[in-house]
Short mmCIF file of C-alpha atoms in Angstrom, two decimals:
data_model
loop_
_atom_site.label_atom_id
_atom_site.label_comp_id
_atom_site.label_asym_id
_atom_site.label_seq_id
_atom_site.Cartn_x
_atom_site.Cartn_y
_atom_site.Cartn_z
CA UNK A 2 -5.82 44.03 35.87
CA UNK A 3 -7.06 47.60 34.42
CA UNK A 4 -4.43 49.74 33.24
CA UNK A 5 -5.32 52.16 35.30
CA UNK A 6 -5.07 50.10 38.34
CA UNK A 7 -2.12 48.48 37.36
CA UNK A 8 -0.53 52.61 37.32
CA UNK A 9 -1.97 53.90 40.44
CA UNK A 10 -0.31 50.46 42.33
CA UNK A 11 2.94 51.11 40.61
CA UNK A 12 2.60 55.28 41.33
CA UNK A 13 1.74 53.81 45.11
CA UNK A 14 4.74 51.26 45.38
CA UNK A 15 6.71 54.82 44.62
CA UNK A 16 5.48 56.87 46.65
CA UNK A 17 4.25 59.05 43.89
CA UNK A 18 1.30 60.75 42.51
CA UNK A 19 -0.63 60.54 38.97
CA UNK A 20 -0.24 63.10 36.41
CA UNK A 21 -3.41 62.98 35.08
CA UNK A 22 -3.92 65.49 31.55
CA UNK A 23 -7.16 65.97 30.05
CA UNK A 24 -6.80 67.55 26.02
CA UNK A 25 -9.68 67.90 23.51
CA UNK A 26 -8.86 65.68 21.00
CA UNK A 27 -8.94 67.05 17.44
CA UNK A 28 -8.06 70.69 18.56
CA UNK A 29 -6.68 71.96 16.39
CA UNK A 30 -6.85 68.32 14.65
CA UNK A 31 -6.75 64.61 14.68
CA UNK A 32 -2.99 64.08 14.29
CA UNK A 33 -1.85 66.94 16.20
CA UNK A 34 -3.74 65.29 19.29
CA UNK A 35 -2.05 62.07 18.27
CA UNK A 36 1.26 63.86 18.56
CA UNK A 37 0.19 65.86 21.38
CA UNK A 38 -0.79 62.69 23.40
CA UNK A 39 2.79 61.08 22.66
CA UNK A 40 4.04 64.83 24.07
CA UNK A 41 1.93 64.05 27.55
CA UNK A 42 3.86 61.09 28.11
CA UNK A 43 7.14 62.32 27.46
CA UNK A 44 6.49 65.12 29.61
CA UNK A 45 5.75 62.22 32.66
CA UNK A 46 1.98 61.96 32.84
CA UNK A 47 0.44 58.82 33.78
CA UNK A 48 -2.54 58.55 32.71
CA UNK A 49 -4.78 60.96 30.07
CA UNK A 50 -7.92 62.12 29.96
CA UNK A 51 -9.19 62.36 25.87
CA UNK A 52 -11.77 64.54 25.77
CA UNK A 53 -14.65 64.29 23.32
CA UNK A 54 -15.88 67.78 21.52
CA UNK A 55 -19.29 68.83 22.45
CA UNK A 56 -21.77 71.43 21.73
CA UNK A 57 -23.18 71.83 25.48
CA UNK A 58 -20.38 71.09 27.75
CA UNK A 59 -22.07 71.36 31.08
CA UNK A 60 -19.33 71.12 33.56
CA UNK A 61 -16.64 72.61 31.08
CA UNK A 62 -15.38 76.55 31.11
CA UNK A 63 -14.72 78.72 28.51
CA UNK A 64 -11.39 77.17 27.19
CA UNK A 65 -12.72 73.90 26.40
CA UNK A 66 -15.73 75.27 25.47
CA UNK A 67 -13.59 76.95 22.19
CA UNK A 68 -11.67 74.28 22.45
CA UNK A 69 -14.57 72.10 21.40
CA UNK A 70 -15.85 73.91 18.99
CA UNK A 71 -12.21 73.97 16.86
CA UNK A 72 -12.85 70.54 17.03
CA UNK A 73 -16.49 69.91 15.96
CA UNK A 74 -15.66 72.33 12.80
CA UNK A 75 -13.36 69.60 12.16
CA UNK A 76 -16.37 67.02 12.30
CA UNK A 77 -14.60 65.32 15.20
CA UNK A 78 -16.93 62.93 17.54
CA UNK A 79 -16.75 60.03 19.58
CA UNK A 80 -15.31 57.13 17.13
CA UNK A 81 -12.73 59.38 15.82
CA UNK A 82 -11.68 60.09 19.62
CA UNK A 83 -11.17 56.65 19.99
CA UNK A 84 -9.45 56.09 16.92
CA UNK A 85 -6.73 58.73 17.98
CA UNK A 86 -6.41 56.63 20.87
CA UNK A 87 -5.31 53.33 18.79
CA UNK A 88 -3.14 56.21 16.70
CA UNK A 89 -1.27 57.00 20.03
CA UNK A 90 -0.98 52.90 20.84
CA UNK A 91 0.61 52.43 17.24
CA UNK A 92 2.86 55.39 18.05
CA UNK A 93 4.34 53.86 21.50
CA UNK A 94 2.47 54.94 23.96
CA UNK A 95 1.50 53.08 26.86
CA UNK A 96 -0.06 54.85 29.71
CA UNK A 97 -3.87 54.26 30.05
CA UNK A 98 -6.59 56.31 28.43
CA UNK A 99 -10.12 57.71 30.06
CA UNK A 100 -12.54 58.76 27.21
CA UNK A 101 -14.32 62.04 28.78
CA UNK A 102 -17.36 62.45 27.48
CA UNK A 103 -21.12 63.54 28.10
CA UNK A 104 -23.86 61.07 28.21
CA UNK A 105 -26.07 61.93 24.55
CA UNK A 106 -22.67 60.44 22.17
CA UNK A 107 -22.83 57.74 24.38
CA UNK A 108 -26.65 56.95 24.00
CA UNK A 109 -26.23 58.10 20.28
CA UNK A 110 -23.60 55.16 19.71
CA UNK A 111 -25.52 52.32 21.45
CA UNK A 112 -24.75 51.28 24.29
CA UNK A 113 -23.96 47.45 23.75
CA UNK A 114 -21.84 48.96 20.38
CA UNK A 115 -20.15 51.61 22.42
CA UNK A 116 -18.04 49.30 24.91
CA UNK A 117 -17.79 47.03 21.95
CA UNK A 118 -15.42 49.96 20.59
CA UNK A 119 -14.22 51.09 23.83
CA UNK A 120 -12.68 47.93 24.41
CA UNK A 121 -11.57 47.10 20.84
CA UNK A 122 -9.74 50.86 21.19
CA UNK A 123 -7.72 49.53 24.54
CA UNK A 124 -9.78 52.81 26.32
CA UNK A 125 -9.23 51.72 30.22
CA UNK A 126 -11.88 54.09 31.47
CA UNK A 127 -15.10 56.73 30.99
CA UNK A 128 -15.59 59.68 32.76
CA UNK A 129 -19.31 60.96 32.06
CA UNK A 130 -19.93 64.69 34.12
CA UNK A 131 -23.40 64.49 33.04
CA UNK A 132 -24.81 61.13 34.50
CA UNK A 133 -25.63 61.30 38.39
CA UNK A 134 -24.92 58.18 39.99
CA UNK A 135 -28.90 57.54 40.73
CA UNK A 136 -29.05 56.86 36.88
CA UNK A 137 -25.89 55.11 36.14
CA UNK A 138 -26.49 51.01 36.68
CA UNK A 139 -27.41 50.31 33.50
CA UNK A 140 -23.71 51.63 32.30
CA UNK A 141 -22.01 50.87 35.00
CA UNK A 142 -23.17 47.25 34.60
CA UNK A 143 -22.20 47.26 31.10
CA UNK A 144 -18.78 48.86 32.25
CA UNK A 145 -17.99 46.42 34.81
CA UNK A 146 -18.82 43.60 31.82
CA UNK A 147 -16.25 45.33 29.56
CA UNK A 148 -13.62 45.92 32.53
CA UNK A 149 -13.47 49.15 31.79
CA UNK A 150 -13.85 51.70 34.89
CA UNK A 151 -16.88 54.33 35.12
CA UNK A 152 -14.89 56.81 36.92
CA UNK A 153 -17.31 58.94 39.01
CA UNK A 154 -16.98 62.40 40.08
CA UNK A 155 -17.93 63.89 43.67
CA UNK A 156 -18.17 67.61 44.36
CA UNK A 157 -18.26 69.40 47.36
CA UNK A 158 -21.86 69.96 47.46
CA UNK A 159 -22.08 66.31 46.97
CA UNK A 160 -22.75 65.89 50.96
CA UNK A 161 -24.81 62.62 52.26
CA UNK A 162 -24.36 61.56 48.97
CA UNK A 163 -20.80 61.31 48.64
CA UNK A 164 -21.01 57.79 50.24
CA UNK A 165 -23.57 56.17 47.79
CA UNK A 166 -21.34 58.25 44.74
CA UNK A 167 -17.96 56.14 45.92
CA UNK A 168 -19.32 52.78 47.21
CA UNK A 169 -18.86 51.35 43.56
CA UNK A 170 -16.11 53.39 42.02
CA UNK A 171 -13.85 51.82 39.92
CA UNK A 172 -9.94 53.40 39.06
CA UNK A 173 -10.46 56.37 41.13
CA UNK A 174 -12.61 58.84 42.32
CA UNK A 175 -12.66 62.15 40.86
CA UNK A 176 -12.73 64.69 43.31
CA UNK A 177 -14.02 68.44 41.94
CA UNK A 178 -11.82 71.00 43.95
CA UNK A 179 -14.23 73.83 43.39
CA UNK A 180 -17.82 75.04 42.31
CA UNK A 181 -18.65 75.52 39.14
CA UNK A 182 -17.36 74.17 35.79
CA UNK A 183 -13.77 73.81 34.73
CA UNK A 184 -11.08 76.69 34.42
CA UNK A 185 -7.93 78.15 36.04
CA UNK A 186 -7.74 79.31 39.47
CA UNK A 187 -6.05 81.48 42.07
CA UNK A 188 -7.93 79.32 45.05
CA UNK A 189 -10.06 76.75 45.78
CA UNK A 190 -12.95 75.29 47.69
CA UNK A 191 -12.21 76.56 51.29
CA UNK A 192 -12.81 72.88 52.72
CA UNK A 193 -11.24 71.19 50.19
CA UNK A 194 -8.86 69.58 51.68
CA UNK A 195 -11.44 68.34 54.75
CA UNK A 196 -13.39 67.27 51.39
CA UNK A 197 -11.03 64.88 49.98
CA UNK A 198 -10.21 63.60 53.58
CA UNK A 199 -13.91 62.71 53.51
CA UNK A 200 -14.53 60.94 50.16
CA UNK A 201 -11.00 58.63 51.26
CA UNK A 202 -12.78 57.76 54.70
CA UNK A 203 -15.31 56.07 52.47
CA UNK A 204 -13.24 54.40 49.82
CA UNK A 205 -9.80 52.47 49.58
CA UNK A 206 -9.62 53.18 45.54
CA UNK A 207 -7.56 56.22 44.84
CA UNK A 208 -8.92 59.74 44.99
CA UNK A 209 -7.49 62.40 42.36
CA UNK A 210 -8.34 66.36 42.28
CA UNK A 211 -9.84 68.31 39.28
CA UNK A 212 -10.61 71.65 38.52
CA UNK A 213 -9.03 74.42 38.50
CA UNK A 214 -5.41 73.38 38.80
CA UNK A 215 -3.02 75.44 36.56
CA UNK A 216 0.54 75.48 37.74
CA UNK A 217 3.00 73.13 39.62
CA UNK A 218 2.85 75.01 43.01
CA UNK A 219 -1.25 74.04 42.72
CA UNK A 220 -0.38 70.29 41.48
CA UNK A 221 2.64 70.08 44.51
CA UNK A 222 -0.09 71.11 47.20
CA UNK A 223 -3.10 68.42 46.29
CA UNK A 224 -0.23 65.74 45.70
CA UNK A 225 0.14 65.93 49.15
CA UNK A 226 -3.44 64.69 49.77
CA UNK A 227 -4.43 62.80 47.02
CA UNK A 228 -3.38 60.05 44.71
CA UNK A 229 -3.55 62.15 41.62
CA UNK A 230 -3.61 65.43 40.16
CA UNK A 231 -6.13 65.86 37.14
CA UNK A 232 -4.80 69.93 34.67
CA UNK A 233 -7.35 70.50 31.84
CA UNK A 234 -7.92 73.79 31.07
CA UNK A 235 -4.54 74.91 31.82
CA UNK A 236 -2.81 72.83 29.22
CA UNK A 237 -5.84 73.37 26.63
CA UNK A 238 -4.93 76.61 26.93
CA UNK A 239 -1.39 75.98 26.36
CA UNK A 240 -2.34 74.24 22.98
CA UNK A 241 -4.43 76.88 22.23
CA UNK A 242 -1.77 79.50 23.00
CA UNK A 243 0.41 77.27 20.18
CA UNK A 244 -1.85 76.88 17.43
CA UNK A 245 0.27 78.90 14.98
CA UNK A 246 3.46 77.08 15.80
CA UNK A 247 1.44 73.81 15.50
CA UNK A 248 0.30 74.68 12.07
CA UNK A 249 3.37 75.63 10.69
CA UNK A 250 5.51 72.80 8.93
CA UNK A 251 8.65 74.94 10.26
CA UNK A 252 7.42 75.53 13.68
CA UNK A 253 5.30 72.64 14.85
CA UNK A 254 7.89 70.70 16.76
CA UNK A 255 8.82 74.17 18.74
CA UNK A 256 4.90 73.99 19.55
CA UNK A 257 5.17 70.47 21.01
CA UNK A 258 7.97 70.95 22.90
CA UNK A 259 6.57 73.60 24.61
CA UNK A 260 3.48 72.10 25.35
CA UNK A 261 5.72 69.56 26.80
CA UNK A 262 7.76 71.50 28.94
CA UNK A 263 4.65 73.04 30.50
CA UNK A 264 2.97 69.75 31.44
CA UNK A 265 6.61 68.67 32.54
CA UNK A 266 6.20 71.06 35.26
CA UNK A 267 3.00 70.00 36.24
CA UNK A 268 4.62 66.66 37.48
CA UNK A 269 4.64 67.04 41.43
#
């Protein structure tokens, strides 16, 4: 069984919902992600979201936007995101990983290569913002081969096509709480909530909610409705907020431990 599954059953038997972190990985570098990663799961998330830097981040806001470009200075791409991930393996950690990442590295790497690696880097899922589910058979066919789950998202304006988006999920369904790309929020989608009840009358596989979630009161509220709770920019902009601790040999584990303790409350 995929890792992933194998979590959200164990989360279920529980009565509990996923953590679910999303960090650009080599901001502000490689082995600070590494550590960072090994901080996520301390701090009680479940699964993590490893995002791969890119110069034209359609569905991301302005904090992973800089948080990107950190990253590319550092000549960071899509094998050396999934070489971080066998880094965090060979430094204990267990939970699963979802590479995020738009569609052009992907198509860059070759396709039949690509899930070569993905697989060979234990990598349980993808999530790819950038490839509507009217073009995604060839990859998801390929996915499917690999047993690795193609995690598709589903927005609001999604509509009549919400049922065609979730009829072949794998993992979970991502479920975008508002309009627009990513960021921190005061409030959401006014329907959201009638939303996600919608997307679960079509599907059995988990739903989790995305964008725009910053605090623990926001994480507390969609646990009630969903199976997991997905905080990007809000902890990017923790790390960013920590930089100079990070890259200080006398600081750095004050910098991880609060990036830790901010996640930690993050855990409904």
């Amino acid at each position: 069984m995929n890792l992933i599954d194998q979590t959200f059953a164990r989360l279920k038997e529980n009565q509990q919902t996923a953590l679910i972190p999303f960090l650009t990985i080599g901001d502000p570098d490689l082995d600070t992600s590494v550590e960072i990663i090994a901080e996520l799961e301390a701090a009680g998330a479940d699964i993590v979201e490893l995002g791969v830097p890119y110069s034209d981040p359609l569905a991301d806001g302005p904090v992973i936007q800089r948080a990107s470009q950190r990253a590319l200075k550092h000549q960071v791409n899509i094998a050396s995101c999934m070489e971080a991930a066998v880094k965090a393996r060979a430094a204990g950690v267990k939970l699963p990983f979802i590479l995020f990442t738009y569609y052009n590295p992907v198509l860059q790497f070759d396709l039949e290569r690509f899930f070569e690696e993905v697989k060979k880097h234990d990598i349980s899922g993808l999530i790819i913002p950038d490839l509507p589910v009217e073009e995604s058979a060839e990859l998801s066919k390929r996915a499917e081969a690999a047993e690795i789950h193609l995690i598709p998202l589903v927005a609001p304006t999604s509509n009549e096509r919400i049922k065609s988006i979730v009829a072949s999920a794998k993992g979970f369904v991502y479920c975008v709480s508002s309009l627009g790309v990513t960021g921190e929020r005061s409030s959401f989608f006014d329907g959201v909530e009638e939303f996600i009840a919608q997307v679960k009358e079509y599907t059995d596989i988990p739903a989790a909610v995305g964008f725009g979630i910053s605090n623990g009161e926001q994480a507390a509220k969609f646990a009630r409705i969903c199976d997991g709770v997905v905080v990007g920019s809000a902890i990017v902009r923790q790390i960013e907020e920590t930089i100079p601790l990070l890259q200080n040999v006398d600081t750095r584990q004050e910098g991880l431990l609060q990036i830790r303790k901010f996640v930690a409350q993050l855990k409904a």
